[in-house]
mmCIF file of C-alpha atoms and ligand atoms in Angstrom:
data_model
loop_
_atom_site.group_PDB
_atom_site.id
_atom_site.type_symbol
_atom_site.label_atom_id
_atom_site.label_comp_id
_atom_site.label_asym_id
_atom_site.label_seq_id
_atom_site.Cartn_x
_atom_site.Cartn_y
_atom_site.Cartn_z
ATOM 1 C CA UNK A 275 -49.032 99.902 -61.421
ATOM 2 C CA UNK A 276 -49.923 102.992 -63.073
ATOM 3 C CA UNK A 277 -50.031 106.133 -60.927
ATOM 4 C CA UNK A 278 -53.366 106.955 -61.635
ATOM 5 C CA UNK A 279 -54.835 103.780 -60.218
ATOM 6 C CA UNK A 280 -53.588 104.594 -56.839
ATOM 7 C CA UNK A 281 -56.273 102.760 -55.048
ATOM 8 C CA UNK A 282 -57.316 103.750 -51.551
ATOM 9 C CA UNK A 283 -59.900 101.690 -49.672
ATOM 10 C CA UNK A 284 -61.146 104.259 -47.319
ATOM 11 C CA UNK A 285 -63.345 105.858 -49.710
ATOM 12 C CA UNK A 286 -65.297 105.348 -53.092
ATOM 13 C CA UNK A 287 -65.270 101.969 -54.684
ATOM 14 C CA UNK A 288 -62.065 99.842 -54.898
ATOM 15 C CA UNK A 289 -61.328 96.726 -56.469
ATOM 16 C CA UNK A 290 -57.884 95.245 -55.632
ATOM 17 C CA UNK A 291 -56.019 92.591 -57.410
ATOM 18 C CA UNK A 292 -59.232 90.973 -59.068
ATOM 19 C CA UNK A 293 -58.412 87.679 -60.926
ATOM 20 C CA UNK A 294 -61.257 85.761 -62.755
ATOM 21 C CA UNK A 295 -61.070 82.632 -64.799
ATOM 22 C CA UNK A 296 -63.593 80.872 -66.852
ATOM 23 C CA UNK A 297 -62.057 77.408 -67.753
ATOM 24 C CA UNK A 298 -59.008 78.357 -69.617
ATOM 25 C CA UNK A 299 -60.197 81.867 -70.504
ATOM 26 C CA UNK A 300 -58.548 84.386 -68.171
ATOM 27 C CA UNK A 301 -61.284 87.223 -67.955
ATOM 28 C CA UNK A 302 -59.624 89.270 -65.295
ATOM 29 C CA UNK A 303 -55.746 89.273 -64.426
ATOM 30 C CA UNK A 304 -55.104 91.301 -61.425
ATOM 31 C CA UNK A 305 -57.151 94.505 -62.084
ATOM 32 C CA UNK A 306 -56.764 97.062 -59.375
ATOM 33 C CA UNK A 307 -58.956 100.329 -59.611
ATOM 34 C CA UNK A 308 -60.319 103.112 -57.430
ATOM 35 C CA UNK A 309 -63.464 105.100 -58.236
ATOM 36 C CA UNK A 310 -63.955 108.285 -56.185
ATOM 37 C CA UNK A 311 -67.230 108.859 -54.716
ATOM 38 C CA UNK A 312 -69.424 111.090 -57.365
ATOM 39 C CA UNK A 313 -67.116 110.036 -60.265
ATOM 40 C CA UNK A 314 -68.231 109.050 -63.685
ATOM 41 C CA UNK A 315 -65.835 106.144 -64.319
ATOM 42 C CA UNK A 316 -65.721 104.208 -67.766
ATOM 43 C CA UNK A 317 -64.278 100.826 -68.215
ATOM 44 C CA UNK A 318 -63.375 100.943 -72.057
ATOM 45 C CA UNK A 319 -62.015 98.284 -74.227
ATOM 46 C CA UNK A 320 -62.557 95.944 -77.059
ATOM 47 C CA UNK A 321 -64.978 92.740 -77.011
ATOM 48 C CA UNK A 322 -64.047 90.136 -74.554
ATOM 49 C CA UNK A 323 -61.411 92.356 -72.446
ATOM 50 C CA UNK A 324 -63.196 91.487 -69.228
ATOM 51 C CA UNK A 325 -65.333 94.757 -68.842
ATOM 52 C CA UNK A 326 -68.547 92.956 -68.213
ATOM 53 C CA UNK A 327 -66.898 90.512 -65.867
ATOM 54 C CA UNK A 328 -65.456 93.252 -63.619
ATOM 55 C CA UNK A 329 -68.887 95.120 -63.340
ATOM 56 C CA UNK A 330 -70.744 91.781 -62.388
ATOM 57 C CA UNK A 331 -68.117 91.301 -59.791
ATOM 58 C CA UNK A 332 -68.663 94.847 -58.692
ATOM 59 C CA UNK A 333 -72.552 94.270 -58.601
ATOM 60 C CA UNK A 334 -72.141 91.061 -56.715
ATOM 61 C CA UNK A 335 -73.529 89.011 -59.622
ATOM 62 C CA UNK A 336 -70.188 87.068 -60.059
ATOM 63 C CA UNK A 337 -67.687 86.052 -57.572
ATOM 64 C CA UNK A 338 -63.684 86.808 -58.162
ATOM 65 C CA UNK A 339 -61.368 84.012 -57.831
ATOM 66 C CA UNK A 340 -59.090 86.208 -55.906
ATOM 67 C CA UNK A 341 -58.819 89.905 -54.952
ATOM 68 C CA UNK A 342 -61.292 92.160 -52.876
ATOM 69 C CA UNK A 343 -63.932 94.804 -53.535
ATOM 70 C CA UNK A 344 -64.351 97.642 -51.186
ATOM 71 C CA UNK A 345 -67.206 100.231 -50.846
ATOM 72 C CA UNK A 346 -66.681 103.135 -48.502
ATOM 73 C CA UNK A 347 -63.836 101.231 -47.108
ATOM 74 C CA UNK A 348 -65.884 98.205 -46.349
ATOM 75 C CA UNK A 349 -64.978 94.844 -47.556
ATOM 76 C CA UNK A 350 -67.919 93.721 -49.858
ATOM 77 C CA UNK A 351 -66.296 91.075 -51.795
ATOM 78 C CA UNK A 352 -68.641 88.317 -50.237
ATOM 79 C CA UNK A 353 -71.610 90.523 -49.795
ATOM 80 C CA UNK A 354 -74.854 89.445 -51.691
ATOM 81 C CA UNK A 355 -75.820 91.541 -54.529
ATOM 82 C CA UNK A 356 -79.111 92.488 -52.735
ATOM 83 C CA UNK A 357 -77.234 94.039 -49.959
ATOM 84 C CA UNK A 358 -75.087 96.254 -51.826
ATOM 85 C CA UNK A 359 -75.587 99.935 -52.466
ATOM 86 C CA UNK A 360 -75.322 99.288 -56.133
ATOM 87 C CA UNK A 361 -77.835 99.042 -59.054
ATOM 88 C CA UNK A 362 -77.194 98.035 -62.615
ATOM 89 C CA UNK A 363 -78.782 99.017 -65.981
ATOM 90 C CA UNK A 364 -78.264 96.262 -68.450
ATOM 91 C CA UNK A 365 -77.683 96.569 -72.115
ATOM 92 C CA UNK A 366 -81.132 94.780 -72.781
ATOM 93 C CA UNK A 367 -82.682 97.253 -70.318
ATOM 94 C CA UNK A 368 -84.630 94.085 -68.713
ATOM 95 C CA UNK A 369 -88.041 95.859 -68.445
ATOM 96 C CA UNK A 370 -91.108 93.838 -67.468
ATOM 97 C CA UNK A 371 -93.353 93.763 -70.587
ATOM 98 C CA UNK A 372 -96.594 93.118 -68.571
ATOM 99 C CA UNK A 373 -96.104 95.987 -66.205
ATOM 100 C CA UNK A 374 -96.692 99.897 -66.936
ATOM 101 C CA UNK A 375 -93.632 102.265 -66.972
ATOM 102 C CA UNK A 376 -94.939 103.470 -63.468
ATOM 103 C CA UNK A 377 -94.979 99.916 -62.190
ATOM 104 C CA UNK A 378 -91.681 99.075 -63.788
ATOM 105 C CA UNK A 379 -89.953 102.073 -62.150
ATOM 106 C CA UNK A 380 -91.818 101.359 -58.939
ATOM 107 C CA UNK A 381 -90.984 97.391 -58.778
ATOM 108 C CA UNK A 382 -87.772 97.746 -56.597
ATOM 109 C CA UNK A 383 -89.375 99.935 -53.953
ATOM 110 C CA UNK A 384 -92.551 97.725 -53.926
ATOM 111 C CA UNK A 385 -90.502 94.544 -53.419
ATOM 112 C CA UNK A 386 -88.694 96.504 -50.425
ATOM 113 C CA UNK A 387 -92.023 97.051 -48.977
ATOM 114 C CA UNK A 388 -91.860 101.091 -49.243
ATOM 115 C CA UNK A 389 -95.388 102.630 -48.291
ATOM 116 C CA UNK A 390 -97.430 103.808 -51.346
ATOM 117 C CA UNK A 391 -97.052 107.637 -50.796
ATOM 118 C CA UNK A 392 -93.357 107.153 -50.612
ATOM 119 C CA UNK A 393 -93.242 105.012 -53.849
ATOM 120 C CA UNK A 394 -95.463 107.535 -55.659
ATOM 121 C CA UNK A 395 -93.369 110.459 -54.569
ATOM 122 C CA UNK A 396 -89.920 108.963 -55.671
ATOM 123 C CA UNK A 397 -91.295 107.516 -58.960
ATOM 124 C CA UNK A 398 -92.953 110.704 -60.000
ATOM 125 C CA UNK A 399 -89.572 112.442 -59.203
ATOM 126 C CA UNK A 400 -87.624 110.030 -61.475
ATOM 127 C CA UNK A 401 -90.447 110.074 -64.106
ATOM 128 C CA UNK A 402 -90.170 113.985 -64.258
ATOM 129 C CA UNK A 403 -86.508 114.127 -64.017
ATOM 130 C CA UNK A 404 -86.139 111.771 -67.128
ATOM 131 C CA UNK A 405 -88.859 113.362 -69.059
ATOM 132 C CA UNK A 406 -91.175 110.188 -68.878
ATOM 133 C CA UNK A 407 -94.278 111.650 -66.944
ATOM 134 C CA UNK A 408 -96.608 111.478 -70.099
ATOM 135 C CA UNK A 409 -95.871 107.813 -70.495
ATOM 136 C CA UNK A 410 -96.189 106.397 -67.098
ATOM 137 C CA UNK A 411 -99.151 104.475 -68.109
ATOM 138 C CA UNK A 412 -97.797 102.958 -71.183
ATOM 139 C CA UNK A 413 -96.297 99.638 -71.581
ATOM 140 C CA UNK A 414 -92.712 99.049 -72.535
ATOM 141 C CA UNK A 415 -93.510 97.760 -76.209
ATOM 142 C CA UNK A 416 -95.242 101.221 -76.721
ATOM 143 C CA UNK A 417 -91.845 103.011 -76.254
ATOM 144 C CA UNK A 418 -89.006 103.936 -78.448
ATOM 145 C CA UNK A 419 -85.542 102.525 -77.805
ATOM 146 C CA UNK A 420 -84.255 105.654 -76.248
ATOM 147 C CA UNK A 421 -87.476 105.823 -74.062
ATOM 148 C CA UNK A 422 -87.005 102.425 -72.779
ATOM 149 C CA UNK A 423 -83.270 103.214 -72.081
ATOM 150 C CA UNK A 424 -84.592 106.055 -69.987
ATOM 151 C CA UNK A 425 -87.120 103.824 -68.009
ATOM 152 C CA UNK A 426 -84.094 101.526 -67.192
ATOM 153 C CA UNK A 427 -82.392 104.332 -65.917
ATOM 154 C CA UNK A 428 -85.235 105.642 -63.822
ATOM 155 C CA UNK A 429 -85.786 102.172 -62.386
ATOM 156 C CA UNK A 430 -82.230 101.837 -61.397
ATOM 157 C CA UNK A 431 -82.178 105.539 -59.994
ATOM 158 C CA UNK A 432 -85.351 105.244 -57.934
ATOM 159 C CA UNK A 433 -83.426 102.981 -55.553
ATOM 160 C CA UNK A 434 -80.984 105.811 -54.918
ATOM 161 C CA UNK A 435 -78.064 103.548 -54.992
ATOM 162 C CA UNK A 436 -74.548 104.979 -54.087
ATOM 163 C CA UNK A 437 -73.173 103.457 -57.267
ATOM 164 C CA UNK A 438 -74.848 102.949 -60.588
ATOM 165 C CA UNK A 439 -73.449 100.410 -63.083
ATOM 166 C CA UNK A 440 -74.389 100.843 -66.816
ATOM 167 C CA UNK A 441 -73.440 97.959 -69.047
ATOM 168 C CA UNK A 442 -73.388 99.282 -72.683
ATOM 169 C CA UNK A 443 -76.890 101.079 -71.945
ATOM 170 C CA UNK A 444 -76.657 102.811 -75.316
ATOM 171 C CA UNK A 445 -75.563 100.075 -77.595
ATOM 172 C CA UNK A 446 -79.262 99.614 -78.692
ATOM 173 C CA UNK A 447 -79.686 103.171 -80.091
ATOM 174 C CA UNK A 448 -78.955 104.732 -83.326
ATOM 175 C CA UNK A 449 -76.058 107.133 -83.706
ATOM 176 C CA UNK A 450 -78.020 110.360 -83.125
ATOM 177 C CA UNK A 451 -80.041 109.265 -80.257
ATOM 178 C CA UNK A 452 -76.938 107.638 -78.601
ATOM 179 C CA UNK A 453 -75.043 111.169 -78.856
ATOM 180 C CA UNK A 454 -78.113 112.597 -77.179
ATOM 181 C CA UNK A 455 -78.277 110.004 -74.316
ATOM 182 C CA UNK A 456 -74.516 110.449 -73.647
ATOM 183 C CA UNK A 457 -74.905 113.992 -72.834
ATOM 184 C CA UNK A 458 -78.172 113.447 -70.941
ATOM 185 C CA UNK A 459 -76.449 110.803 -68.963
ATOM 186 C CA UNK A 460 -73.502 113.008 -68.069
ATOM 187 C CA UNK A 461 -75.812 115.717 -67.054
ATOM 188 C CA UNK A 462 -77.777 113.498 -64.860
ATOM 189 C CA UNK A 463 -74.610 112.163 -63.256
ATOM 190 C CA UNK A 464 -73.536 115.818 -62.605
ATOM 191 C CA UNK A 465 -76.905 116.718 -61.242
ATOM 192 C CA UNK A 466 -77.280 113.606 -59.057
ATOM 193 C CA UNK A 467 -73.631 113.494 -57.845
ATOM 194 C CA UNK A 468 -73.776 109.756 -57.580
ATOM 195 C CA UNK A 469 -71.038 107.487 -58.648
ATOM 196 C CA UNK A 470 -71.580 105.900 -62.365
ATOM 197 C CA UNK A 471 -69.581 103.148 -63.746
ATOM 198 C CA UNK A 472 -70.068 102.829 -67.451
ATOM 199 C CA UNK A 473 -68.803 99.826 -69.433
ATOM 200 C CA UNK A 474 -68.388 100.406 -73.221
ATOM 201 C CA UNK A 475 -66.334 99.648 -76.225
ATOM 202 C CA UNK A 476 -67.090 103.033 -77.981
ATOM 203 C CA UNK A 477 -64.060 105.287 -77.344
ATOM 204 C CA UNK A 478 -66.081 108.556 -78.275
ATOM 205 C CA UNK A 479 -68.680 107.556 -75.643
ATOM 206 C CA UNK A 480 -66.121 106.996 -73.118
ATOM 207 C CA UNK A 481 -64.459 110.435 -73.843
ATOM 208 C CA UNK A 482 -67.710 112.462 -73.678
ATOM 209 C CA UNK A 483 -69.101 110.869 -70.611
ATOM 210 C CA UNK A 484 -65.995 110.029 -68.218
ATOM 211 C CA UNK A 485 -64.236 112.093 -65.517
ATOM 212 C CA UNK A 486 -61.867 109.168 -65.719
ATOM 213 C CA UNK A 487 -61.671 105.977 -67.653
ATOM 214 C CA UNK A 488 -59.693 102.883 -67.701
ATOM 215 C CA UNK A 489 -58.516 101.066 -70.996
ATOM 216 C CA UNK A 490 -58.591 97.416 -70.722
ATOM 217 C CA UNK A 491 -57.193 94.645 -72.843
ATOM 218 C CA UNK A 492 -57.133 90.940 -72.375
ATOM 219 C CA UNK A 493 -58.210 91.081 -68.680
ATOM 220 C CA UNK A 494 -55.741 93.891 -67.644
ATOM 221 C CA UNK A 495 -56.095 97.655 -67.187
ATOM 222 C CA UNK A 496 -53.465 99.034 -69.648
ATOM 223 C CA UNK A 497 -53.985 102.593 -68.792
ATOM 224 C CA UNK A 498 -56.077 104.885 -66.429
ATOM 225 C CA UNK A 499 -56.690 108.690 -66.341
ATOM 226 C CA UNK A 500 -58.942 111.633 -67.526
ATOM 227 C CA UNK A 501 -59.839 111.247 -71.268
ATOM 228 C CA UNK A 502 -57.640 114.025 -71.793
ATOM 229 C CA UNK A 503 -54.787 112.531 -70.122
ATOM 230 C CA UNK A 504 -55.248 109.104 -72.066
ATOM 231 C CA UNK A 505 -56.000 110.609 -75.388
ATOM 232 C CA UNK A 506 -52.947 113.045 -75.391
ATOM 233 C CA UNK A 507 -50.476 110.704 -73.521
ATOM 234 C CA UNK A 508 -51.391 107.112 -74.620
ATOM 235 C CA UNK A 509 -48.804 104.880 -73.119
ATOM 236 C CA UNK A 510 -48.671 102.416 -75.802
ATOM 237 C CA UNK A 511 -49.601 101.771 -79.473
ATOM 238 C CA UNK A 512 -52.781 99.710 -78.336
ATOM 239 C CA UNK A 513 -54.308 102.697 -76.325
ATOM 240 C CA UNK A 514 -53.056 105.183 -79.154
ATOM 241 C CA UNK A 515 -55.057 103.321 -81.606
ATOM 242 C CA UNK A 516 -57.906 102.572 -79.446
ATOM 243 C CA UNK A 517 -58.530 105.930 -78.588
ATOM 244 C CA UNK A 518 -59.315 107.427 -81.982
ATOM 245 C CA UNK A 519 -57.128 107.609 -85.037
ATOM 246 C CA UNK A 520 -53.271 107.882 -84.394
ATOM 247 C CA UNK A 521 -50.333 107.886 -86.723
ATOM 248 C CA UNK A 522 -47.821 105.408 -85.506
ATOM 249 C CA UNK A 523 -44.327 105.938 -86.811
ATOM 250 C CA UNK A 524 -41.654 103.342 -86.122
ATOM 251 C CA UNK A 525 -38.400 104.664 -85.422
ATOM 252 C CA UNK A 526 -34.886 104.265 -83.983
ATOM 253 C CA UNK A 527 -33.198 106.552 -81.265
ATOM 254 C CA UNK A 528 -30.843 109.249 -82.509
ATOM 255 C CA UNK A 529 -29.111 112.247 -80.927
ATOM 256 C CA UNK A 530 -31.985 114.643 -79.931
ATOM 257 C CA UNK A 531 -34.799 112.619 -81.342
ATOM 258 C CA UNK A 532 -35.687 109.846 -83.598
ATOM 259 C CA UNK A 533 -34.892 108.684 -87.140
ATOM 260 C CA UNK A 534 -37.854 107.678 -89.215
ATOM 261 C CA UNK A 535 -38.540 106.743 -92.782
ATOM 262 C CA UNK A 536 -39.551 110.431 -93.185
ATOM 263 C CA UNK A 537 -36.464 111.586 -91.899
ATOM 264 C CA UNK A 538 -35.106 112.854 -88.546
ATOM 265 C CA UNK A 539 -37.721 114.089 -85.784
ATOM 266 C CA UNK A 540 -36.408 116.259 -82.873
ATOM 267 C CA UNK A 541 -38.118 115.260 -79.713
ATOM 268 C CA UNK A 542 -38.519 117.028 -76.298
ATOM 269 C CA UNK A 543 -37.645 113.772 -74.347
ATOM 270 C CA UNK A 544 -35.353 111.046 -74.811
ATOM 271 C CA UNK A 545 -37.054 107.704 -75.549
ATOM 272 C CA UNK A 546 -36.076 104.710 -73.108
ATOM 273 C CA UNK A 547 -35.749 102.173 -76.013
ATOM 274 C CA UNK A 548 -33.435 102.170 -78.948
ATOM 275 C CA UNK A 549 -36.002 101.062 -81.292
ATOM 276 C CA UNK A 550 -39.741 102.060 -81.009
ATOM 277 C CA UNK A 551 -42.669 104.205 -81.808
ATOM 278 C CA UNK A 552 -43.789 107.717 -81.930
ATOM 279 C CA UNK A 553 -47.307 108.838 -82.363
ATOM 280 C CA UNK A 554 -49.316 111.867 -83.492
ATOM 281 C CA UNK A 555 -52.792 112.483 -83.599
ATOM 282 C CA UNK A 556 -53.987 113.727 -86.915
ATOM 283 C CA UNK A 557 -55.342 116.975 -85.833
ATOM 284 C CA UNK A 558 -51.862 117.909 -84.188
ATOM 285 C CA UNK A 559 -50.049 117.685 -87.541
ATOM 286 C CA UNK A 560 -49.589 121.275 -88.855
ATOM 287 C CA UNK A 561 -49.984 121.773 -92.642
ATOM 288 C CA UNK A 562 -49.050 124.510 -94.676
ATOM 289 C CA UNK A 563 -46.969 126.079 -97.833
ATOM 290 C CA UNK A 564 -43.941 126.782 -96.090
ATOM 291 C CA UNK A 565 -41.071 124.534 -94.517
ATOM 292 C CA UNK A 566 -41.219 124.690 -90.787
ATOM 293 C CA UNK A 567 -38.154 125.255 -88.831
ATOM 294 C CA UNK A 568 -38.128 121.976 -87.347
ATOM 295 C CA UNK A 569 -39.793 118.388 -87.953
ATOM 296 C CA UNK A 570 -40.793 119.267 -91.437
ATOM 297 C CA UNK A 571 -42.017 116.656 -93.927
ATOM 298 C CA UNK A 572 -42.691 117.204 -97.514
ATOM 299 C CA UNK A 573 -45.808 115.153 -98.597
ATOM 300 C CA UNK A 574 -48.174 114.697 -101.263
ATOM 301 C CA UNK A 575 -51.925 114.601 -100.756
ATOM 302 C CA UNK A 576 -53.265 111.316 -101.877
ATOM 303 C CA UNK A 577 -56.973 111.147 -100.775
ATOM 304 C CA UNK A 578 -59.243 113.626 -99.184
ATOM 305 C CA UNK A 579 -62.387 112.775 -96.748
ATOM 306 C CA UNK A 580 -65.006 115.227 -96.181
ATOM 307 C CA UNK A 581 -66.049 115.181 -92.564
ATOM 308 C CA UNK A 582 -68.645 118.097 -92.367
ATOM 309 C CA UNK A 583 -66.653 120.372 -90.005
ATOM 310 C CA UNK A 584 -63.210 119.644 -91.631
ATOM 311 C CA UNK A 585 -61.191 117.588 -93.978
ATOM 312 C CA UNK A 586 -58.990 114.350 -93.357
ATOM 313 C CA UNK A 587 -56.294 113.961 -95.814
ATOM 314 C CA UNK A 588 -54.037 110.923 -96.566
ATOM 315 C CA UNK A 589 -50.532 111.696 -97.457
ATOM 316 C CA UNK A 590 -47.372 110.191 -98.905
ATOM 317 C CA UNK A 591 -44.761 109.560 -97.810
ATOM 318 C CA UNK A 592 -47.098 107.525 -95.520
ATOM 319 C CA UNK A 593 -49.501 106.378 -94.374
ATOM 320 C CA UNK A 594 -49.797 109.500 -92.763
ATOM 321 C CA UNK A 595 -53.172 110.872 -91.808
ATOM 322 C CA UNK A 596 -53.934 114.631 -91.291
ATOM 323 C CA UNK A 597 -57.033 116.284 -89.853
ATOM 324 C CA UNK A 598 -57.279 119.744 -91.007
ATOM 325 C CA UNK A 599 -59.013 122.388 -88.843
ATOM 326 C CA UNK A 600 -60.588 124.251 -91.679
ATOM 327 C CA UNK A 601 -63.050 124.077 -94.523
ATOM 328 C CA UNK A 602 -60.230 124.366 -97.106
ATOM 329 C CA UNK A 603 -60.260 121.624 -99.575
ATOM 330 C CA UNK A 604 -56.841 120.559 -100.839
ATOM 331 C CA UNK A 605 -56.782 118.687 -103.911
ATOM 332 C CA UNK A 606 -55.226 115.306 -104.266
ATOM 333 C CA UNK A 607 -51.872 115.453 -106.071
ATOM 334 C CA UNK A 608 -50.865 118.740 -104.253
ATOM 335 C CA UNK A 609 -47.601 118.944 -102.331
ATOM 336 C CA UNK A 610 -47.725 120.257 -98.757
ATOM 337 C CA UNK A 611 -45.324 120.672 -95.770
ATOM 338 C CA UNK A 612 -46.304 119.069 -92.668
ATOM 339 C CA UNK A 613 -44.966 119.982 -89.130
ATOM 340 C CA UNK A 614 -44.867 117.235 -86.710
ATOM 341 C CA UNK A 615 -43.833 119.517 -83.706
ATOM 342 C CA UNK A 616 -41.865 117.763 -81.113
ATOM 343 C CA UNK A 617 -44.443 118.947 -78.095
ATOM 344 C CA UNK A 618 -47.078 116.839 -80.087
ATOM 345 C CA UNK A 619 -45.032 113.714 -80.687
ATOM 346 C CA UNK A 620 -45.766 111.140 -77.910
ATOM 347 C CA UNK A 621 -43.316 108.196 -77.241
ATOM 348 C CA UNK A 622 -44.966 105.016 -76.963
ATOM 349 C CA UNK A 623 -43.676 102.456 -74.728
ATOM 350 C CA UNK A 624 -43.968 99.400 -77.284
ATOM 351 C CA UNK A 625 -43.294 98.822 -80.868
ATOM 352 C CA UNK A 626 -46.643 99.324 -83.261
ATOM 353 C CA UNK A 627 -47.837 96.061 -84.493
HETATM 354 P P1 LIG B 717 -68.081 92.661 -74.530
HETATM 355 O O1 LIG B 717 -67.856 94.041 -74.930
HETATM 356 O O2 LIG B 717 -68.132 91.593 -75.943
HETATM 357 O O3 LIG B 717 -69.208 92.445 -73.752
HETATM 358 P P2 LIG B 717 -66.484 92.254 -72.208
HETATM 359 O O4 LIG B 717 -65.231 93.066 -72.287
HETATM 360 O O5 LIG B 717 -67.364 92.760 -71.321
HETATM 361 O O6 LIG B 717 -66.807 92.056 -73.717
HETATM 362 P P3 LIG B 717 -66.417 89.722 -70.677
HETATM 363 O O7 LIG B 717 -67.989 89.637 -71.104
HETATM 364 O O8 LIG B 717 -66.293 90.375 -69.481
HETATM 365 O O9 LIG B 717 -65.736 90.643 -71.917
HETATM 366 O O10 LIG B 717 -65.605 88.524 -71.100
HETATM 367 C C1 LIG B 717 -64.229 88.195 -70.791
HETATM 368 C C2 LIG B 717 -63.897 86.857 -71.252
HETATM 369 O O11 LIG B 717 -64.460 85.960 -70.492
HETATM 370 C C3 LIG B 717 -64.447 86.679 -72.611
HETATM 371 O O12 LIG B 717 -63.281 85.777 -73.387
HETATM 372 C C4 LIG B 717 -65.638 85.730 -72.532
HETATM 373 O O13 LIG B 717 -65.872 84.871 -73.608
HETATM 374 C C5 LIG B 717 -65.276 85.072 -71.336
HETATM 375 N N1 LIG B 717 -66.394 84.802 -70.488
HETATM 376 C C6 LIG B 717 -67.252 85.684 -69.842
HETATM 377 N N2 LIG B 717 -68.329 85.013 -69.129
HETATM 378 C C7 LIG B 717 -68.048 83.808 -69.194
HETATM 379 C C8 LIG B 717 -68.735 82.733 -68.649
HETATM 380 N N3 LIG B 717 -69.723 82.897 -67.848
HETATM 381 N N4 LIG B 717 -68.374 81.557 -68.820
HETATM 382 C C9 LIG B 717 -67.138 81.353 -69.921
HETATM 383 N N5 LIG B 717 -66.541 82.445 -70.237
HETATM 384 C C10 LIG B 717 -66.877 83.567 -70.017
#
């Protein structure tokens, strides 16, 4: 088990050894995780890796074949969804089209027979918090995608759940609005101090929003940690590639480092394997006109991509991708020195595919 998973059952939300199969499909294969109270936790992975199934099991909408779910130390594995202190915001928002925004948000409280004055107080507080007060009497079809998304959030938050589950709630938004909502969501979570569990296949969303994230693949958690930990130290080539661009360099172990197609690269640590892969992010490769003291590679620029704040270069011998940190344009055909500094090289546990 990954050291970051370290589940304790006395606080927060814990899933232990969860397995779930649909016919021949293994959706979840021994998943163990602990989410601390007040943490923004993200389940990140490609389509079909089991994220939604895990979220549904936490919500009580699906029963695991084996394993347990704990909340605040209590075993809630078999507790019906309605009795859990958990609310879910779905991808589709699932708003009631015939009800006003106010009534959509009030719905959960009305069905739990809250007095009118209390409903008014709570709904107005959420309308205000999510900047929806002027839209209270509109119907869902009169709102934009981003506004509907905020109503779905308000509707879940009005119930004051201990845990808020978010199933790809931003996937229907365009890129600009999405970035805005990601920041809003993060701020909202900090302000409320509640536990948020987000499901997404978007790595930048996971990096922006989360205190910690779990990268999932084929029903298993492959790595769990803070965005920095996972981005800076991916354990294998899948995580390295999934969390943004990475140069994966096949190599064999040599005294003090590894032998690659670009020559010898010194490493700070010995790899555990004889043949394997080292990775380096495009932004961690140094670029200059002088040969570096160690781990220098002479390379020719083959392609340049303008990214607004910087340039991405493709180089030969390669494929190597370098992200410059400046506006300086380097023309294709030019030869440069690259520095793949030992401290920036990550030793992966597997061979890149
Ligand atoms: P996506 O990002 O596409 O929503 P996901 O990571 O959330 O994917 P799940 O929806 O949890 O993945 O599905 C995991 C696997 O289980 C998939 O192979 C899926 O086809 C399968 N699966 C999920 N629900 C069912 C079901 N009710 N019946 C049969 N197979 C299912």
